[in-house]
mmCIF file with all atom_site columns, N, CA and C in Angstrom:
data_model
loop_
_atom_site.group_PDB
_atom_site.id
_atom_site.type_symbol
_atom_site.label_atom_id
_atom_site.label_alt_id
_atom_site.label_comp_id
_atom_site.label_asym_id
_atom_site.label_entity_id
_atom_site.label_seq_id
_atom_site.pdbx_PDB_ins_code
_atom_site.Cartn_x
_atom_site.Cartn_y
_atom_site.Cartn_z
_atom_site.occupancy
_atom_site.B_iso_or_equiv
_atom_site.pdbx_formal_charge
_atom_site.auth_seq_id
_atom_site.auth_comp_id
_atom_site.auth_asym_id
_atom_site.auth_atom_id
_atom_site.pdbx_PDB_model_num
ATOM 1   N N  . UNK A 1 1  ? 94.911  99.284  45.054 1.00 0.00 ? 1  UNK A N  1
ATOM 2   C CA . UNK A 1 1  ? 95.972  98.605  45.769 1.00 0.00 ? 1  UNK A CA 1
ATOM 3   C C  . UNK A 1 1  ? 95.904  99.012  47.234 1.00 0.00 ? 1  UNK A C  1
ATOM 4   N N  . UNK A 1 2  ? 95.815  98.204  48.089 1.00 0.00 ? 2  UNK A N  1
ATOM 5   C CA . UNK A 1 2  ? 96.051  98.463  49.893 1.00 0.00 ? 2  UNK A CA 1
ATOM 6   C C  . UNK A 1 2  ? 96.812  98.856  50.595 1.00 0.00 ? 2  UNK A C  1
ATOM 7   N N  . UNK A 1 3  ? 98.093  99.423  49.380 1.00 0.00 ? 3  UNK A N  1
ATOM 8   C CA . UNK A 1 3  ? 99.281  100.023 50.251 1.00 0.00 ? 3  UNK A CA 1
ATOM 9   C C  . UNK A 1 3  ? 99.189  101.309 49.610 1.00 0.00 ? 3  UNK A C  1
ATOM 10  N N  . UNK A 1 4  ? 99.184  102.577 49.998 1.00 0.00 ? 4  UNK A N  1
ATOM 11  C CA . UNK A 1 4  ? 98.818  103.838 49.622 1.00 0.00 ? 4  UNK A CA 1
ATOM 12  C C  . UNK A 1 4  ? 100.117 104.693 50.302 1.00 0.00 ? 4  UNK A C  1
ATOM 13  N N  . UNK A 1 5  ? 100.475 105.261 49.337 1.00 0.00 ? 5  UNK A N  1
ATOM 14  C CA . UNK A 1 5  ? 101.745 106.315 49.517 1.00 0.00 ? 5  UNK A CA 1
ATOM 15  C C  . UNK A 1 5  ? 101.316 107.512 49.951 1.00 0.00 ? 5  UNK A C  1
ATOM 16  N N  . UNK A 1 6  ? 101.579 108.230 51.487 1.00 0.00 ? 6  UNK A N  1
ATOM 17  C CA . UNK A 1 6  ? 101.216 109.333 51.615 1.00 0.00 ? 6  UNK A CA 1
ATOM 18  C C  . UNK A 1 6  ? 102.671 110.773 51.453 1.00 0.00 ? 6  UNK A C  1
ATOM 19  N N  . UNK A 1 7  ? 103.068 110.352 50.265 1.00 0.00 ? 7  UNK A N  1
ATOM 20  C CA . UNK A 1 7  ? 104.564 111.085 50.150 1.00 0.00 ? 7  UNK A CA 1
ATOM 21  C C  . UNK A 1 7  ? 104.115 112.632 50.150 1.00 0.00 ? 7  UNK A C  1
ATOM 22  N N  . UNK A 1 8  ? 103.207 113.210 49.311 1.00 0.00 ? 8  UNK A N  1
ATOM 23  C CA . UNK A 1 8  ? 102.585 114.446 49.105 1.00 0.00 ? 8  UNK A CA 1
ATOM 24  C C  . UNK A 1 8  ? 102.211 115.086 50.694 1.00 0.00 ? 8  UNK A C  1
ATOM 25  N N  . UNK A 1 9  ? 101.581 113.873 51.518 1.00 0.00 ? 9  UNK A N  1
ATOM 26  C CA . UNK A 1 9  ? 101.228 114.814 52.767 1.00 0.00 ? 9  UNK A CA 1
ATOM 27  C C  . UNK A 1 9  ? 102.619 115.340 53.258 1.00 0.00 ? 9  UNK A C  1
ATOM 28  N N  . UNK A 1 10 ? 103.562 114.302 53.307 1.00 0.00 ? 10 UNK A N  1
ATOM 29  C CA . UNK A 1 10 ? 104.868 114.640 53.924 1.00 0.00 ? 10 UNK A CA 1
ATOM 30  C C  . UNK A 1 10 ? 105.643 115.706 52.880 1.00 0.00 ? 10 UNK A C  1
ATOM 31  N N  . UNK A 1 11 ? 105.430 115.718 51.906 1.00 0.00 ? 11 UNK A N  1
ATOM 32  C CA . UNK A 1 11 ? 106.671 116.977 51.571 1.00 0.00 ? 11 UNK A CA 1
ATOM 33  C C  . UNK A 1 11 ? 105.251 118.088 51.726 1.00 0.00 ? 11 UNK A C  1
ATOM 34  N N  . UNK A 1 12 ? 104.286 118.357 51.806 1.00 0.00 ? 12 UNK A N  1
ATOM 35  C CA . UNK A 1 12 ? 103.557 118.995 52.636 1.00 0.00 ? 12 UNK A CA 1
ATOM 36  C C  . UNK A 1 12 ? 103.818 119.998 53.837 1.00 0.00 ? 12 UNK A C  1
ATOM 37  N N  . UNK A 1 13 ? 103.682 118.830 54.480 1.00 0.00 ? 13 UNK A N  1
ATOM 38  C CA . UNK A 1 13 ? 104.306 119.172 55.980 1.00 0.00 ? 13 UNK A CA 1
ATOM 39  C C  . UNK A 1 13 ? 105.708 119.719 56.295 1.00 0.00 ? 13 UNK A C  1
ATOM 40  N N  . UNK A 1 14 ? 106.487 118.993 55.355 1.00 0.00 ? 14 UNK A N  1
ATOM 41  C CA . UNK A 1 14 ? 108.125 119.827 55.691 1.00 0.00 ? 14 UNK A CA 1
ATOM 42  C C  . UNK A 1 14 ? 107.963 120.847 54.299 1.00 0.00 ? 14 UNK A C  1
ATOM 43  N N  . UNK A 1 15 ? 106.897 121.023 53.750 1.00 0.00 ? 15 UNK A N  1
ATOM 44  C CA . UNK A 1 15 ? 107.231 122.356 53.058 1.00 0.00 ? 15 UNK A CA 1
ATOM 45  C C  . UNK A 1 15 ? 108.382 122.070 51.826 1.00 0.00 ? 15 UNK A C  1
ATOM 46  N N  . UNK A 1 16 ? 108.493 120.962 50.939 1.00 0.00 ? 16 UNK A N  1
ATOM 47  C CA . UNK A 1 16 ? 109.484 120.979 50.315 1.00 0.00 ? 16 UNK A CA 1
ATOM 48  C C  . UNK A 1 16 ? 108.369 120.447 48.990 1.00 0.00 ? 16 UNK A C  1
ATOM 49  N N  . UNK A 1 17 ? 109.264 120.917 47.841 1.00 0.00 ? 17 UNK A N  1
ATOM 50  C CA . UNK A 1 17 ? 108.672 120.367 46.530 1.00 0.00 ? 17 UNK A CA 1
ATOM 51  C C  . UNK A 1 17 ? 109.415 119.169 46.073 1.00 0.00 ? 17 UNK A C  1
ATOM 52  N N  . UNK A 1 18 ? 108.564 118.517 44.803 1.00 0.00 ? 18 UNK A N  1
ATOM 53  C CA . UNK A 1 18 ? 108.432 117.492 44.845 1.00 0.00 ? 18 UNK A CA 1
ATOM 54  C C  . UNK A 1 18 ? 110.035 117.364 44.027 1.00 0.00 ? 18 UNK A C  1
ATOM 55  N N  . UNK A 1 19 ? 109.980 118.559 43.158 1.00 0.00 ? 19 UNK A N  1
ATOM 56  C CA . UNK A 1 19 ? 111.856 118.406 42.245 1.00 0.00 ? 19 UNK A CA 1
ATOM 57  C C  . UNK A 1 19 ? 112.469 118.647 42.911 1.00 0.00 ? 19 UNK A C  1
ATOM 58  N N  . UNK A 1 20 ? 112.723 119.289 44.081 1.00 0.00 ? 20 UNK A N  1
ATOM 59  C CA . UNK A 1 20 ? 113.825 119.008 45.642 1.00 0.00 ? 20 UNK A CA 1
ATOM 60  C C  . UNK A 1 20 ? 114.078 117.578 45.635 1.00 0.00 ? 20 UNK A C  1
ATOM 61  N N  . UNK A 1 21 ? 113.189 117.380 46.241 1.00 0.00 ? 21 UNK A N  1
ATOM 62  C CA . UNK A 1 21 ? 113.475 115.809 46.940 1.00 0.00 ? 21 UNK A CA 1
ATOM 63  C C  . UNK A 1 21 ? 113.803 115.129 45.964 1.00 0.00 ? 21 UNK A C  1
ATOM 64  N N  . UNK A 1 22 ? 113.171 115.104 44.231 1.00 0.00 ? 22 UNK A N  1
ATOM 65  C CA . UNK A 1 22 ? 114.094 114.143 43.704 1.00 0.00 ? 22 UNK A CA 1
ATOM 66  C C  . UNK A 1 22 ? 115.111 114.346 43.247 1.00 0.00 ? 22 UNK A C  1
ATOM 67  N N  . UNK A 1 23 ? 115.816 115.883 43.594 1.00 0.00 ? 23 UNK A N  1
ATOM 68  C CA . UNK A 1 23 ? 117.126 116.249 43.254 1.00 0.00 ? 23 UNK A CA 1
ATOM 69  C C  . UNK A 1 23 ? 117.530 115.226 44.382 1.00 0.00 ? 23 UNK A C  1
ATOM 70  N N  . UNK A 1 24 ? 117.479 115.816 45.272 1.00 0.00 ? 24 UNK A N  1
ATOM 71  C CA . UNK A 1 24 ? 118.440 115.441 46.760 1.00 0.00 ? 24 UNK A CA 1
ATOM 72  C C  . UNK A 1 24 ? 118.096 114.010 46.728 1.00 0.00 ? 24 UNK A C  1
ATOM 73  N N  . UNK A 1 25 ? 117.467 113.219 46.424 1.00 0.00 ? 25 UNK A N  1
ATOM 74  C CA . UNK A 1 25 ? 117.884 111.486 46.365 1.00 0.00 ? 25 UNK A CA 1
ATOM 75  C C  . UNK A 1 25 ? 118.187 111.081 45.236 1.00 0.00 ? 25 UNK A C  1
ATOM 76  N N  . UNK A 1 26 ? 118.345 111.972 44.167 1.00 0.00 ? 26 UNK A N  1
ATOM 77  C CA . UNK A 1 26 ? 118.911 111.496 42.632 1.00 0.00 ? 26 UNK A CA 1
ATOM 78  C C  . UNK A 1 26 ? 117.953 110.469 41.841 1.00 0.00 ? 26 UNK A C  1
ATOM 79  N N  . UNK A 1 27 ? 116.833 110.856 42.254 1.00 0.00 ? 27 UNK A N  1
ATOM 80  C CA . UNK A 1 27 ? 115.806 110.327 40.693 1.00 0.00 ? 27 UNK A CA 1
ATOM 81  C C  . UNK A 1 27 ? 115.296 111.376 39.884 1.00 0.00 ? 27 UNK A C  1
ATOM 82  N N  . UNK A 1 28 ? 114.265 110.644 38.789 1.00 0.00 ? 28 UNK A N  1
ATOM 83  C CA . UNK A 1 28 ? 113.819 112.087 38.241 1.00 0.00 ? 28 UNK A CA 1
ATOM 84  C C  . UNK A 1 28 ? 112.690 112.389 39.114 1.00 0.00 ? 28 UNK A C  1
ATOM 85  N N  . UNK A 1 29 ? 112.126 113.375 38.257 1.00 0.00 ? 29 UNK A N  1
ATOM 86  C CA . UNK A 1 29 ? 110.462 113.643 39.071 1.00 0.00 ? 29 UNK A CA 1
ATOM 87  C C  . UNK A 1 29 ? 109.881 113.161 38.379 1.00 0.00 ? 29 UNK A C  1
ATOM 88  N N  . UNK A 1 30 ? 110.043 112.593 37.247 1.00 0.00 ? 30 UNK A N  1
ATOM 89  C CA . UNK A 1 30 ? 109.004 111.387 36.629 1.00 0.00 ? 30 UNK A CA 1
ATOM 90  C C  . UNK A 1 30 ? 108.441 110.217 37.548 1.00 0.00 ? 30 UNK A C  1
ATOM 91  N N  . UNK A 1 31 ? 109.841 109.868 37.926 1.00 0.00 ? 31 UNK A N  1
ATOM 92  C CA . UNK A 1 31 ? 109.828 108.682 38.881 1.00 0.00 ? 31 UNK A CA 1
ATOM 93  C C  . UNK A 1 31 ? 109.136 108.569 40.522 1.00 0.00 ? 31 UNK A C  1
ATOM 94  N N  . UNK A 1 32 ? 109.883 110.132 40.594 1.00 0.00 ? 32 UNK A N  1
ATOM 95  C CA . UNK A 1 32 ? 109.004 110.790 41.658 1.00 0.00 ? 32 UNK A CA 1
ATOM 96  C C  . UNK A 1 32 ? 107.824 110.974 41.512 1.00 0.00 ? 32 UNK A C  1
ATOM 97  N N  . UNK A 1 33 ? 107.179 111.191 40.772 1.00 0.00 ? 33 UNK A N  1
ATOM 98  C CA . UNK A 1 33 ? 106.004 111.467 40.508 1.00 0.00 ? 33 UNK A CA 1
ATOM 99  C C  . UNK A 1 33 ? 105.133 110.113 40.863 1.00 0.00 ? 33 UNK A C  1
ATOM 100 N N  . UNK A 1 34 ? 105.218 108.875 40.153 1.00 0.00 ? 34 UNK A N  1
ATOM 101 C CA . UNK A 1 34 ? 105.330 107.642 40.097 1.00 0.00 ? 34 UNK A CA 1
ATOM 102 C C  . UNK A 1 34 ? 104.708 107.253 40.909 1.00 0.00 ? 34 UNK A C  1
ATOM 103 N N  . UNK A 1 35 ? 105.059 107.430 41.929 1.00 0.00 ? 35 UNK A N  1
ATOM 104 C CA . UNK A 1 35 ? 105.420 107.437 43.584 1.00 0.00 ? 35 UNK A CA 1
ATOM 105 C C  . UNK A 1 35 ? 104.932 107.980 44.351 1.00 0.00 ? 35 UNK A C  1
ATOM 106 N N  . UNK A 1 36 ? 104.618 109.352 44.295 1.00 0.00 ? 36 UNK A N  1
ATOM 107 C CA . UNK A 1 36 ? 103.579 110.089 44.672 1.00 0.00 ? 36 UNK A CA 1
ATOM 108 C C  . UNK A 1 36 ? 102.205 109.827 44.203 1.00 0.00 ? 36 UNK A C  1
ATOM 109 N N  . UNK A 1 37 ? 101.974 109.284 42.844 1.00 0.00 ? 37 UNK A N  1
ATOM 110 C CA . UNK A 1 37 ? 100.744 109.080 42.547 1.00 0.00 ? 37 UNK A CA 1
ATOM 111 C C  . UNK A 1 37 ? 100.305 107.554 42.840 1.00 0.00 ? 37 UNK A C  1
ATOM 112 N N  . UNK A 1 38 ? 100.952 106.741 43.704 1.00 0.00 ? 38 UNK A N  1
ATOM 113 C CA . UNK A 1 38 ? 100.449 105.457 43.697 1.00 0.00 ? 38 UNK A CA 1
ATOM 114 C C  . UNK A 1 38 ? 100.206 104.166 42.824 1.00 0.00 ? 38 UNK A C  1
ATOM 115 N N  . UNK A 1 39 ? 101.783 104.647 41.661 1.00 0.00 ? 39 UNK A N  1
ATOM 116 C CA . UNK A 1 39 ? 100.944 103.980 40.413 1.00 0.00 ? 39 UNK A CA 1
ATOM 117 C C  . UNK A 1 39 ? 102.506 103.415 40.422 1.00 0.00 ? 39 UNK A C  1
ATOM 118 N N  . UNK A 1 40 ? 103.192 103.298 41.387 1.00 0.00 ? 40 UNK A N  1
ATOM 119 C CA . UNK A 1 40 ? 105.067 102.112 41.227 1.00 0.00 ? 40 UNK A CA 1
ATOM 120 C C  . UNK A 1 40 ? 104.000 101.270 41.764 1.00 0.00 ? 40 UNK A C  1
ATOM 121 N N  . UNK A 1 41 ? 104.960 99.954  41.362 1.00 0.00 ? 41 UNK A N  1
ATOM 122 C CA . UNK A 1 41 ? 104.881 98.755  41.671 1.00 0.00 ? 41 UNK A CA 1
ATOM 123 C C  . UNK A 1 41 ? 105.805 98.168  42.983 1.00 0.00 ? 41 UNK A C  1
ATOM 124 N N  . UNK A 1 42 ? 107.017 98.888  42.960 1.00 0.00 ? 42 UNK A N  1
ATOM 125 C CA . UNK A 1 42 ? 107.428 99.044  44.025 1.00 0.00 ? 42 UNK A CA 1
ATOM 126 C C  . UNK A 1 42 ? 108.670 100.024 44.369 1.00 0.00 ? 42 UNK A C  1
ATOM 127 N N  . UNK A 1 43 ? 109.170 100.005 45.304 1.00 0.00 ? 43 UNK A N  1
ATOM 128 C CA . UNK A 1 43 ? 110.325 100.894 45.958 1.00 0.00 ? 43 UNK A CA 1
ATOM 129 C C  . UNK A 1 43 ? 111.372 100.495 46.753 1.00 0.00 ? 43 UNK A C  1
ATOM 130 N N  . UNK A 1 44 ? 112.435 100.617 46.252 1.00 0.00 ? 44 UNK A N  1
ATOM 131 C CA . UNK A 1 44 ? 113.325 100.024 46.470 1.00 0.00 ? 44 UNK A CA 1
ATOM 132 C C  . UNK A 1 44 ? 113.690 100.727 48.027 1.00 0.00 ? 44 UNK A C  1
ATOM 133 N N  . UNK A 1 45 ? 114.404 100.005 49.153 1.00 0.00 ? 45 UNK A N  1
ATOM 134 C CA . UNK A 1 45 ? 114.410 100.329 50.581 1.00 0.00 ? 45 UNK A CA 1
ATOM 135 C C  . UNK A 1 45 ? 115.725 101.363 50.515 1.00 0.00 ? 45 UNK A C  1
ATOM 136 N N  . UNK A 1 46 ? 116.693 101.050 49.469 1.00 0.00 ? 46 UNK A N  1
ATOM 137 C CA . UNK A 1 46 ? 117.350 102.396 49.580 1.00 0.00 ? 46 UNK A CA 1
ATOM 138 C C  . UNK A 1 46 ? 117.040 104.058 49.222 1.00 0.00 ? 46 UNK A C  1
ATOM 139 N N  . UNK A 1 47 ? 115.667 103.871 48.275 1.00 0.00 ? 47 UNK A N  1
ATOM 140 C CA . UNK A 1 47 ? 115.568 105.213 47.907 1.00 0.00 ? 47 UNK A CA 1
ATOM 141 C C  . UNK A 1 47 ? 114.659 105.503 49.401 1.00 0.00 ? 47 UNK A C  1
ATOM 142 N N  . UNK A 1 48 ? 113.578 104.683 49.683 1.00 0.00 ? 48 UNK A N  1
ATOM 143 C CA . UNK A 1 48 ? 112.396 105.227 51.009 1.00 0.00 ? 48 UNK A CA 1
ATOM 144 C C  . UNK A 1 48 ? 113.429 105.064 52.249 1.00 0.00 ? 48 UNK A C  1
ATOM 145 N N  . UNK A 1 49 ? 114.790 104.754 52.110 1.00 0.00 ? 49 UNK A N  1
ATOM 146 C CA . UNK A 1 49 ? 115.943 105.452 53.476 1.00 0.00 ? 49 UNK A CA 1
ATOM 147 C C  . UNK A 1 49 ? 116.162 106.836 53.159 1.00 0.00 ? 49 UNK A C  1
ATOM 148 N N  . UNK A 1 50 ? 116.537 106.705 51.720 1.00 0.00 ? 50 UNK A N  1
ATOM 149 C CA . UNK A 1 50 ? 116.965 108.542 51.648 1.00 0.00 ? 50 UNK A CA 1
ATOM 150 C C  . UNK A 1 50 ? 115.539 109.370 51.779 1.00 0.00 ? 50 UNK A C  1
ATOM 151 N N  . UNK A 1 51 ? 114.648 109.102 51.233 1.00 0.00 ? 51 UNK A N  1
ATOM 152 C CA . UNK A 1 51 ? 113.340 109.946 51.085 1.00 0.00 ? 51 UNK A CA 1
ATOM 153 C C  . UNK A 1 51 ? 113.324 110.027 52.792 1.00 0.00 ? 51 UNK A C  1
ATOM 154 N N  . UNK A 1 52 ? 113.180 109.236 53.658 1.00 0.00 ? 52 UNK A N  1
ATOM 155 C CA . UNK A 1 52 ? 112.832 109.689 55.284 1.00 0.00 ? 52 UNK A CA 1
ATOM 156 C C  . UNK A 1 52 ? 114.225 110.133 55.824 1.00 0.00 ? 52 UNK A C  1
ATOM 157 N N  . UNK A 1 53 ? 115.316 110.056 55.247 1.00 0.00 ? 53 UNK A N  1
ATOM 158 C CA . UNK A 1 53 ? 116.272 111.039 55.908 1.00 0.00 ? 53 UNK A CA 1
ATOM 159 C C  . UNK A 1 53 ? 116.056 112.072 55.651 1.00 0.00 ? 53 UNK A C  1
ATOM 160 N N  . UNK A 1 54 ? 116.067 112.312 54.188 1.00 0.00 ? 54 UNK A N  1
ATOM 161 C CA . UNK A 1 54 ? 115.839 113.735 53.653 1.00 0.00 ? 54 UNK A CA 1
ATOM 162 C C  . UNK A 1 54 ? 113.948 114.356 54.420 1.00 0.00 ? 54 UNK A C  1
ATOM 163 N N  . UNK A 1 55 ? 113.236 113.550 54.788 1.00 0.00 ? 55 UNK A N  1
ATOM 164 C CA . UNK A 1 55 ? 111.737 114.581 55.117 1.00 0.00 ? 55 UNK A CA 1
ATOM 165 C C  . UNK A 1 55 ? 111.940 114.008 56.380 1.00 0.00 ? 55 UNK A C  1
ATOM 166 N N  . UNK A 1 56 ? 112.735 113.746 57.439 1.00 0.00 ? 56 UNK A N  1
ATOM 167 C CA . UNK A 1 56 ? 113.121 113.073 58.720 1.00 0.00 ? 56 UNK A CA 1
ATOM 168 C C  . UNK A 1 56 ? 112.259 112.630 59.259 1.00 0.00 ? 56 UNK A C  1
ATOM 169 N N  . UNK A 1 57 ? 111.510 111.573 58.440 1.00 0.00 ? 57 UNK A N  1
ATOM 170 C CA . UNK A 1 57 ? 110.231 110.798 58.610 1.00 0.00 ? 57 UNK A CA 1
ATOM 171 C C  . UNK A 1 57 ? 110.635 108.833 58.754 1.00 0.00 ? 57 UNK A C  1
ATOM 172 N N  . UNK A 1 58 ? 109.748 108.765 59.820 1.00 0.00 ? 58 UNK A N  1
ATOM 173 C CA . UNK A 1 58 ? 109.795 106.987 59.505 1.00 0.00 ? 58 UNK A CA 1
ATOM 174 C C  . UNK A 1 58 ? 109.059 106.732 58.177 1.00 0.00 ? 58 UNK A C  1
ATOM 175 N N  . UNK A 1 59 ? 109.336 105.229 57.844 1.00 0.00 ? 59 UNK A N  1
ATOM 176 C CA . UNK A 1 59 ? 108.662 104.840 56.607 1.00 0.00 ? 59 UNK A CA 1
ATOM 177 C C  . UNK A 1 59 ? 107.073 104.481 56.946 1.00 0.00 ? 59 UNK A C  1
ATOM 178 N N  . UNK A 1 60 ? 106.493 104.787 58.187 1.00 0.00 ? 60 UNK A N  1
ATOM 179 C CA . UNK A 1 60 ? 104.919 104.222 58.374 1.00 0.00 ? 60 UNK A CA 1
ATOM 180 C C  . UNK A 1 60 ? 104.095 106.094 57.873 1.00 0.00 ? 60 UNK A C  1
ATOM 181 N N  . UNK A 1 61 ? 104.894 106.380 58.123 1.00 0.00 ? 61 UNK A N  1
ATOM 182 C CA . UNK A 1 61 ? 104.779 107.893 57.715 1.00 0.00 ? 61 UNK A CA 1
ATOM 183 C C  . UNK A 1 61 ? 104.453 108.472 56.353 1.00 0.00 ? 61 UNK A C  1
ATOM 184 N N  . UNK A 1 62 ? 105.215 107.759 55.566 1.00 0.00 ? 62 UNK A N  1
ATOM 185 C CA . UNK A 1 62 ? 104.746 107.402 54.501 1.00 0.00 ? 62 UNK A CA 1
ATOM 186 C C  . UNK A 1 62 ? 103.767 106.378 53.519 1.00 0.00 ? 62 UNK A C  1
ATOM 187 N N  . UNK A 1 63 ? 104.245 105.459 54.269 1.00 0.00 ? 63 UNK A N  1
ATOM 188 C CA . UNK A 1 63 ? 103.442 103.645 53.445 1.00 0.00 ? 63 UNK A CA 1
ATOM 189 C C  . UNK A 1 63 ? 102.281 103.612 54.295 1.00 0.00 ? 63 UNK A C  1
ATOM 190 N N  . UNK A 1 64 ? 100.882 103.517 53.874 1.00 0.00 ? 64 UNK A N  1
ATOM 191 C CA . UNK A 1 64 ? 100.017 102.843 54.837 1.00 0.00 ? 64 UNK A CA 1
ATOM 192 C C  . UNK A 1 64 ? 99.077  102.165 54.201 1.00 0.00 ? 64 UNK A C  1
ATOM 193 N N  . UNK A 1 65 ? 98.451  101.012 55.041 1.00 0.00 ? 65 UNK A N  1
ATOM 194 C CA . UNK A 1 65 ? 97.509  100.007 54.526 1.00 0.00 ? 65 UNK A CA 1
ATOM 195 C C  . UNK A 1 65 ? 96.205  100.287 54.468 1.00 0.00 ? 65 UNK A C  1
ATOM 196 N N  . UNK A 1 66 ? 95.561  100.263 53.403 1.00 0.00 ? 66 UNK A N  1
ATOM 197 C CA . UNK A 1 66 ? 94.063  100.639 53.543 1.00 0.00 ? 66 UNK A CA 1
ATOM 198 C C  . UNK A 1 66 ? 93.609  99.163  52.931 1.00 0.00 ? 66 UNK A C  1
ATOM 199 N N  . UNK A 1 67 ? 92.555  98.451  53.918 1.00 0.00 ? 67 UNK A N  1
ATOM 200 C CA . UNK A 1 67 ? 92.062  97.220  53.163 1.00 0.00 ? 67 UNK A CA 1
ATOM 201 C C  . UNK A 1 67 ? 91.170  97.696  52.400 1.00 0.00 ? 67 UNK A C  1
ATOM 202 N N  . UNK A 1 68 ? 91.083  96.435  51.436 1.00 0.00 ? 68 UNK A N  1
ATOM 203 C CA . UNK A 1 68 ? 90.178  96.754  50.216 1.00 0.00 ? 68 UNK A CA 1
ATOM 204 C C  . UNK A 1 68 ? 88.881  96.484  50.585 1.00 0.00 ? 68 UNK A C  1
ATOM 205 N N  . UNK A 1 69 ? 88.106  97.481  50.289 1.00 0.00 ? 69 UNK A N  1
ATOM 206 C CA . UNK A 1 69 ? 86.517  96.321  50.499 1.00 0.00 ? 69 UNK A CA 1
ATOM 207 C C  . UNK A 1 69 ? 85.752  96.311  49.532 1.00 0.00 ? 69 UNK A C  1
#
């Protein structure tokens, strides 16, 4: 798929684990997980508001396009 989730670099970078963040936006880490591994279908714009409030990241920060070749 051409849209690739870089959520792992970002809780990375702010140093937070992955059952934090889905405490603090109220999913599981199943779901979280999900999500981190590139395998949702999609994401709803209210959870990727809380996910970049909570890692005080824009959403390009996360979402990026890799074309297929």
């Amino acid at each position: 798929m051409p849209i690739v989730l870089n959520l792992d670099v970002m809780l990375a970078k702010r140093k937070m684990r992955s059952n934090e963040l889905a405490e603090r936006i109220g999913i599981t880490t199943a779901n979280l997980s999900i999500l981190k591994t590139g395998k949702a279908k999609a994401v709803r714009f209210s959870t990727l508001e809380m996910i970049c409030n909570i890692l005080e990241c824009q959403p390009g920060d996360i979402l990026e396009y890799v074309e297929d070749k």
